[in-house]
Amino acid sequence: MPHHNQILKDDDGALKRALYKSMGHSDSALRQPIIAVVNSYTNATAGHANLDVVGAEVIRGIEEAGGTAMTFGTIAPCDGIAEGHIGMRYILAGREVITASIEVMVRAHNFDAMVLLGSCDKIVPAMLMAAARLDIPAILVNGGPMYCRVCG
C-alpha cells in the first residue's frame, strides 16, 4: 500500500490536496504524517462524555509533534442504557459496526497512523480489532474510569 504522503504527490494528488485544503489544511500540513483521531465521544454514553476534551488534547499533541490530525467518530452504544429492552440486541452487533467503520475511513483516506479514543467493554475491543486488521501504528487512549455517585 502506498504511503499517504505519496498519494498526495501523485498526478491524482491535486484533487486530494484540493479537497483537504477546502477544509483548511495547508500545504505544509499535508506534507506531514496524517494521523487519524478516531473518537467515540458522545454525550449519550457516560463512559464517552469526556472524550471531546481528551480528543482536543490528542490533536494538540499530534500537531506539536509535527503531524496533522484528522478526526472522525464512531458510534458508542451503552450496555447499561440498552439493558432490559430490545436495544440490548444491538450492543454486540455494534462492535462489528465500529470495527468496520474505522477500517473504512482509515483505508479510504490512507492515514499514516491513528489514535483511538474510546471507553466501555464493546467499543475498546472494536477499536483494537480495527487496529489489528489495519496494521498501522496505533495508540488507544481509554476514557478512564467513570465517577460513581454511590462509590465516590
Backbone as JSON, one array per atom type, in Angstrom:
{
  "sequence": "MPHHNQILKDDDGALKRALYKSMGHSDSALRQPIIAVVNSYTNATAGHANLDVVGAEVIRGIEEAGGTAMTFGTIAPCDGIAEGHIGMRYILAGREVITASIEVMVRAHNFDAMVLLGSCDKIVPAMLMAAARLDIPAILVNGGPMYCRVCG",
  "N": [[0.85, -1.18, 0.0], [0.6, 2.23, -0.86], [2.45, 4.91, 0.69], [0.85, 7.46, 2.56], [1.62, 10.18, 2.14], [2.7, 9.93, -0.4], [0.47, 9.42, -2.1], [-0.67, 11.89, -2.07], [1.09, 13.28, -3.61], [1.11, 12.16, -6.13], [-0.04, 12.22, -9.62], [-2.81, 12.28, -9.42], [-3.0, 13.47, -7.02], [-3.57, 16.2, -6.82], [-6.36, 16.63, -6.73], [-6.99, 15.37, -4.3], [-5.45, 16.95, -2.53], [-6.74, 19.42, -2.95], [-9.3, 18.88, -1.95], [-8.73, 18.41, 0.78], [-7.59, 20.9, 1.37], [-9.78, 22.53, 1.09], [-10.98, 22.29, 3.49], [-9.4, 23.66, 5.16], [-6.83, 22.69, 5.6], [-3.39, 23.16, 5.28], [-0.76, 23.43, 2.74], [1.71, 22.78, 3.94], [0.83, 21.31, 6.17], [-0.22, 19.09, 4.9], [2.03, 17.85, 4.03], [3.0, 16.6, 6.21], [2.98, 13.69, 8.42], [-0.18, 12.12, 8.32], [-2.5, 11.76, 10.73], [-5.03, 9.8, 11.96], [-7.6, 10.59, 14.2], [-9.59, 8.79, 16.0], [-12.57, 9.06, 17.37], [-14.81, 8.23, 19.9], [-16.51, 9.94, 21.17], [-19.47, 10.99, 22.76], [-22.39, 12.52, 24.1], [-24.31, 10.88, 24.93], [-23.58, 8.58, 26.13], [-22.22, 7.6, 29.11], [-19.52, 6.8, 29.62], [-18.1, 7.98, 27.61], [-18.35, 10.66, 27.55], [-16.37, 12.47, 28.22], [-14.57, 12.47, 26.17], [-14.42, 14.4, 24.19], [-12.92, 16.47, 25.27], [-10.54, 15.08, 25.85], [-9.89, 14.34, 23.24], [-9.32, 16.84, 22.05], [-6.92, 17.46, 23.33], [-5.31, 15.37, 22.42], [-5.22, 15.96, 19.67], [-3.85, 18.4, 19.81], [-1.39, 17.49, 20.8], [-0.53, 15.82, 18.68], [-0.19, 17.71, 16.63], [1.76, 19.37, 17.79], [3.87, 17.6, 17.73], [4.48, 17.52, 15.09], [2.74, 16.33, 13.29], [-0.3, 15.93, 11.33], [-3.5, 16.11, 12.39], [-6.52, 14.41, 11.82], [-9.87, 14.08, 12.41], [-12.38, 11.63, 13.05], [-15.54, 10.11, 13.88], [-17.03, 7.43, 15.84], [-19.74, 5.16, 16.55], [-21.11, 4.68, 19.86], [-22.6, 2.73, 21.6], [-24.3, 2.08, 24.69], [-24.17, -0.48, 27.04], [-25.46, -0.42, 29.54], [-27.57, 1.41, 29.23], [-28.94, 0.23, 27.15], [-29.81, -2.11, 28.28], [-32.33, -4.43, 29.25], [-34.31, -4.03, 27.36], [-35.28, -4.07, 23.85], [-33.07, -2.86, 22.73], [-30.74, -4.08, 23.69], [-30.17, -6.12, 21.97], [-28.62, -5.03, 20.02], [-26.14, -4.31, 20.92], [-23.78, -6.08, 20.92], [-23.6, -6.5, 18.16], [-22.98, -3.95, 17.41], [-20.26, -3.76, 17.88], [-18.95, -4.88, 15.62], [-19.81, -3.06, 13.71], [-18.51, -0.72, 14.54], [-15.8, -1.52, 14.3], [-15.68, -2.05, 11.51], [-16.34, 0.51, 10.51], [-14.18, 2.06, 11.27], [-12.12, 0.79, 9.87], [-12.96, 1.29, 7.22], [-12.82, 4.15, 7.01], [-10.06, 4.63, 7.58], [-8.71, 3.16, 5.6], [-9.87, 4.27, 3.28], [-8.96, 6.89, 3.39], [-6.32, 6.54, 3.69], [-4.65, 6.91, 6.0], [-1.67, 7.61, 7.91], [-1.22, 6.75, 10.52], [-2.96, 6.1, 13.64], [-4.89, 7.36, 16.39], [-6.85, 6.05, 18.84], [-9.74, 6.8, 20.56], [-11.56, 5.78, 23.18], [-13.94, 4.02, 25.29], [-15.49, 1.73, 27.53], [-16.91, -1.65, 27.33], [-17.43, -2.81, 24.8], [-16.71, -1.05, 22.83], [-13.93, -0.46, 23.11], [-12.72, -3.07, 22.57], [-13.59, -3.27, 19.89], [-12.24, -1.16, 18.67], [-9.61, -2.01, 19.05], [-9.67, -4.35, 17.54], [-9.97, -3.23, 15.0], [-7.52, -1.88, 14.83], [-5.73, -4.04, 14.81], [-6.47, -5.31, 12.41], [-5.92, -3.32, 10.54], [-3.19, -2.8, 10.79], [-1.39, -0.59, 11.11], [0.61, 2.0, 12.66], [-0.69, 2.54, 15.91], [-2.4, 3.93, 18.7], [-4.21, 3.43, 21.65], [-6.28, 5.37, 23.57], [-7.77, 5.27, 26.55], [-10.89, 6.3, 27.9], [-10.98, 6.4, 30.65], [-11.85, 5.77, 34.15], [-15.29, 5.93, 35.17], [-16.99, 8.35, 37.15], [-18.58, 7.49, 40.15], [-21.46, 8.11, 41.87], [-22.37, 6.77, 44.11], [-20.19, 5.26, 45.01], [-18.18, 7.16, 45.17]],
  "CA": [[0.0, 0.0, 0.0], [1.45, 3.42, -0.91], [2.47, 5.82, 1.84], [-0.13, 8.53, 2.39], [2.19, 11.36, 1.51], [2.9, 9.64, -1.82], [-0.76, 9.59, -2.87], [-0.92, 13.33, -2.21], [2.05, 13.81, -4.58], [0.87, 11.58, -7.45], [-0.8, 13.07, -10.54], [-4.16, 12.42, -8.87], [-2.88, 14.14, -5.73], [-4.12, 17.56, -6.84], [-7.75, 16.58, -6.26], [-6.96, 15.06, -2.87], [-4.98, 18.16, -1.83], [-7.79, 20.44, -3.04], [-10.36, 18.52, -1.01], [-8.24, 18.69, 2.14], [-7.39, 22.35, 1.53], [-11.1, 23.17, 1.22], [-11.34, 22.21, 4.91], [-8.46, 24.47, 5.92], [-5.5, 22.08, 5.74], [-2.4, 23.87, 4.47], [0.21, 22.59, 2.03], [2.69, 22.26, 4.88], [0.18, 20.28, 6.98], [-0.4, 17.9, 4.07], [3.34, 17.2, 3.86], [3.29, 15.92, 7.48], [2.2, 12.45, 8.6], [-1.6, 12.35, 8.56], [-2.87, 10.87, 11.82], [-6.46, 9.72, 12.26], [-8.03, 10.59, 15.59], [-10.86, 8.09, 15.96], [-13.14, 9.46, 18.65], [-16.16, 7.73, 20.18], [-17.2, 10.92, 22.02], [-20.91, 11.24, 22.68], [-22.98, 12.86, 25.39], [-25.38, 9.91, 25.15], [-22.99, 7.43, 26.8], [-21.43, 8.17, 30.2], [-18.1, 6.48, 29.51], [-17.51, 8.66, 26.46], [-18.71, 12.07, 27.63], [-15.17, 13.29, 28.38], [-13.63, 12.26, 25.08], [-14.23, 15.62, 23.41], [-11.79, 17.17, 25.92], [-9.36, 14.25, 25.61], [-9.6, 14.45, 21.81], [-8.68, 18.13, 21.8], [-5.54, 17.36, 23.8], [-4.62, 14.46, 21.49], [-4.97, 16.73, 18.45], [-2.79, 19.36, 20.13], [-0.14, 16.73, 20.88], [-0.13, 15.39, 17.32], [0.29, 18.88, 15.9], [3.02, 19.78, 18.4], [4.89, 16.63, 17.34], [4.74, 17.63, 13.66], [1.77, 15.6, 12.47], [-1.58, 16.57, 11.01], [-4.6, 15.3, 12.93], [-7.84, 14.44, 11.16], [-10.76, 13.38, 13.33], [-13.69, 11.1, 12.69], [-16.21, 9.5, 15.01], [-17.66, 6.12, 15.79], [-20.86, 5.01, 17.47], [-20.71, 4.21, 21.2], [-23.79, 2.32, 22.33], [-24.06, 1.76, 26.1], [-24.84, -1.67, 27.56], [-26.32, -0.07, 30.66], [-28.79, 2.07, 28.75], [-29.65, -0.71, 26.29], [-30.22, -3.26, 29.07], [-33.72, -4.6, 29.65], [-35.25, -3.79, 26.26], [-34.8, -4.56, 22.55], [-31.78, -2.26, 22.44], [-29.64, -4.97, 24.05], [-29.87, -6.96, 20.81], [-27.76, -4.3, 19.11], [-24.86, -3.97, 21.54], [-22.69, -6.88, 20.39], [-23.5, -6.21, 16.72], [-22.33, -2.64, 17.29], [-18.81, -3.93, 17.86], [-18.52, -5.05, 14.22], [-20.07, -1.79, 13.0], [-17.42, 0.18, 14.92], [-14.58, -2.03, 13.67], [-15.77, -1.83, 10.07], [-16.35, 1.94, 10.18], [-12.8, 2.53, 11.41], [-11.38, 0.25, 8.72], [-13.38, 2.01, 6.0], [-12.26, 5.51, 6.98], [-8.6, 4.62, 7.55], [-8.28, 2.7, 4.27], [-10.31, 5.22, 2.25], [-8.15, 8.11, 3.47], [-4.93, 6.08, 3.73], [-3.95, 7.57, 7.1], [-0.37, 7.05, 8.26], [-1.32, 6.17, 11.85], [-4.21, 6.52, 14.27], [-5.09, 7.37, 17.83], [-8.22, 5.6, 19.09], [-10.25, 7.31, 21.83], [-12.77, 5.04, 23.49], [-14.17, 3.51, 26.62], [-16.54, 0.7, 27.62], [-16.48, -3.02, 27.04], [-17.59, -3.22, 23.4], [-16.06, -0.07, 21.96], [-12.48, -0.67, 23.17], [-12.35, -4.23, 21.75], [-13.83, -2.97, 18.47], [-11.13, -0.32, 18.22], [-8.4, -2.85, 18.99], [-9.85, -5.23, 16.39], [-9.66, -2.43, 13.81], [-6.07, -1.63, 14.82], [-5.07, -5.28, 14.39], [-6.76, -5.55, 11.0], [-5.31, -2.28, 9.7], [-1.75, -2.98, 10.89], [-0.63, 0.66, 11.02], [0.86, 2.45, 14.03], [-1.93, 2.91, 16.59], [-2.4, 4.09, 20.15], [-5.54, 3.51, 22.23], [-6.39, 6.19, 24.78], [-9.03, 4.94, 27.2], [-11.55, 7.44, 28.54], [-10.76, 6.38, 32.09], [-12.98, 5.3, 34.96], [-16.4, 6.86, 35.36], [-17.29, 8.74, 38.53], [-19.75, 6.82, 40.69], [-22.0, 8.89, 42.99], [-22.52, 5.89, 45.28], [-18.85, 4.85, 45.48], [-17.34, 8.34, 45.42]],
  "C": [[0.89, 1.24, 0.0], [1.35, 4.25, 0.36], [1.54, 6.98, 1.55], [0.45, 9.74, 1.69], [2.41, 11.15, 0.02], [1.61, 9.84, -2.61], [-1.16, 11.06, -2.98], [0.0, 13.96, -3.24], [1.82, 13.28, -5.98], [0.11, 12.56, -8.34], [-2.21, 13.31, -10.03], [-4.16, 13.18, -7.54], [-3.49, 15.52, -5.68], [-5.56, 17.58, -6.32], [-7.79, 16.32, -4.76], [-6.52, 16.28, -2.06], [-6.06, 19.24, -1.83], [-8.92, 20.13, -2.06], [-9.94, 18.79, 0.42], [-8.09, 20.18, 2.38], [-8.72, 23.08, 1.66], [-11.59, 23.16, 2.67], [-10.33, 22.95, 5.78], [-7.09, 23.87, 6.14], [-4.53, 22.77, 4.78], [-1.5, 22.89, 3.72], [1.22, 21.98, 2.99], [2.09, 21.16, 5.76], [0.04, 18.98, 6.19], [0.91, 17.2, 3.75], [3.73, 16.42, 5.12], [2.58, 14.57, 7.51], [0.75, 12.79, 8.96], [-2.07, 11.29, 9.56], [-4.37, 10.93, 12.06], [-6.67, 9.77, 13.76], [-9.45, 10.04, 15.57], [-11.51, 8.28, 17.33], [-14.56, 8.94, 18.81], [-16.91, 8.67, 21.13], [-18.69, 10.94, 21.71], [-21.38, 11.67, 24.06], [-24.19, 11.97, 25.68], [-24.88, 8.67, 25.89], [-22.0, 7.94, 27.84], [-19.94, 7.95, 30.05], [-17.37, 7.23, 28.41], [-17.68, 10.18, 26.54], [-17.51, 13.0, 27.78], [-14.24, 13.25, 27.18], [-13.51, 13.45, 24.13], [-13.04, 16.4, 23.95], [-10.5, 16.4, 25.67], [-8.93, 14.37, 24.14], [-8.89, 15.75, 21.46], [-7.21, 18.1, 22.21], [-4.71, 16.44, 22.89], [-4.27, 15.21, 20.2], [-3.83, 17.72, 18.68], [-1.43, 18.65, 20.17], [0.37, 16.28, 19.52], [0.47, 16.57, 16.56], [1.6, 19.4, 16.47], [4.17, 18.86, 17.99], [5.16, 16.65, 15.84], [3.84, 16.81, 12.76], [0.56, 16.45, 12.16], [-2.69, 15.63, 11.46], [-5.86, 15.5, 12.11], [-8.76, 13.52, 11.95], [-11.98, 12.81, 12.62], [-14.24, 10.32, 13.86], [-16.7, 8.09, 14.75], [-18.89, 6.15, 16.68], [-20.34, 4.49, 18.8], [-21.94, 3.81, 22.0], [-23.44, 1.81, 23.74], [-24.87, 0.54, 26.53], [-25.86, -1.32, 28.65], [-27.62, 0.57, 30.24], [-29.61, 1.11, 27.89], [-30.24, -1.89, 27.05], [-31.73, -3.25, 29.36], [-34.75, -4.28, 28.57], [-34.61, -4.24, 24.95], [-33.44, -3.99, 22.18], [-30.6, -3.17, 22.73], [-29.25, -5.88, 22.89], [-28.85, -6.31, 19.88], [-26.35, -4.05, 19.65], [-23.7, -4.77, 20.95], [-22.5, -6.63, 18.89], [-22.81, -4.87, 16.48], [-20.82, -2.74, 17.24], [-18.29, -4.08, 16.44], [-18.74, -3.78, 13.41], [-18.93, -0.81, 13.28], [-16.13, -0.24, 14.22], [-14.58, -1.72, 12.18], [-15.7, -0.34, 9.72], [-14.94, 2.53, 10.3], [-11.97, 2.05, 10.22], [-11.71, 1.01, 7.44], [-12.72, 3.38, 5.93], [-10.73, 5.49, 6.84], [-8.09, 4.17, 6.18], [-8.68, 3.71, 3.18], [-9.44, 6.47, 2.22], [-6.66, 7.79, 3.58], [-4.1, 6.81, 4.79], [-2.64, 6.85, 7.41], [-0.4, 6.31, 9.6], [-2.65, 6.6, 12.44], [-4.11, 6.48, 15.78], [-6.56, 7.06, 18.05], [-8.64, 6.08, 20.47], [-11.56, 6.61, 22.14], [-12.83, 4.63, 24.94], [-15.22, 2.41, 26.48], [-16.14, -0.62, 26.98], [-16.82, -3.54, 25.65], [-16.81, -2.31, 22.48], [-14.55, -0.28, 21.94], [-12.08, -1.92, 22.37], [-12.55, -3.99, 20.25], [-12.69, -2.13, 17.9], [-9.85, -1.13, 18.1], [-8.48, -3.84, 17.83], [-9.51, -4.48, 15.1], [-8.16, -2.19, 13.71], [-5.32, -2.87, 14.34], [-5.27, -5.53, 12.91], [-6.03, -4.57, 10.1], [-3.79, -2.35, 9.7], [-0.97, -1.72, 10.52], [-0.34, 1.09, 12.46], [-0.42, 2.99, 14.68], [-1.7, 3.0, 18.09], [-3.86, 4.15, 20.59], [-5.45, 4.35, 23.5], [-7.76, 5.9, 25.37], [-9.59, 6.16, 27.91], [-11.38, 7.5, 30.04], [-11.99, 5.92, 32.84], [-14.06, 6.38, 35.07], [-16.57, 7.16, 36.85], [-18.58, 8.04, 38.96], [-20.23, 7.6, 41.9], [-22.11, 8.05, 44.27], [-21.15, 5.57, 45.88], [-17.98, 6.04, 45.85], [-16.16, 8.3, 44.66]]
}
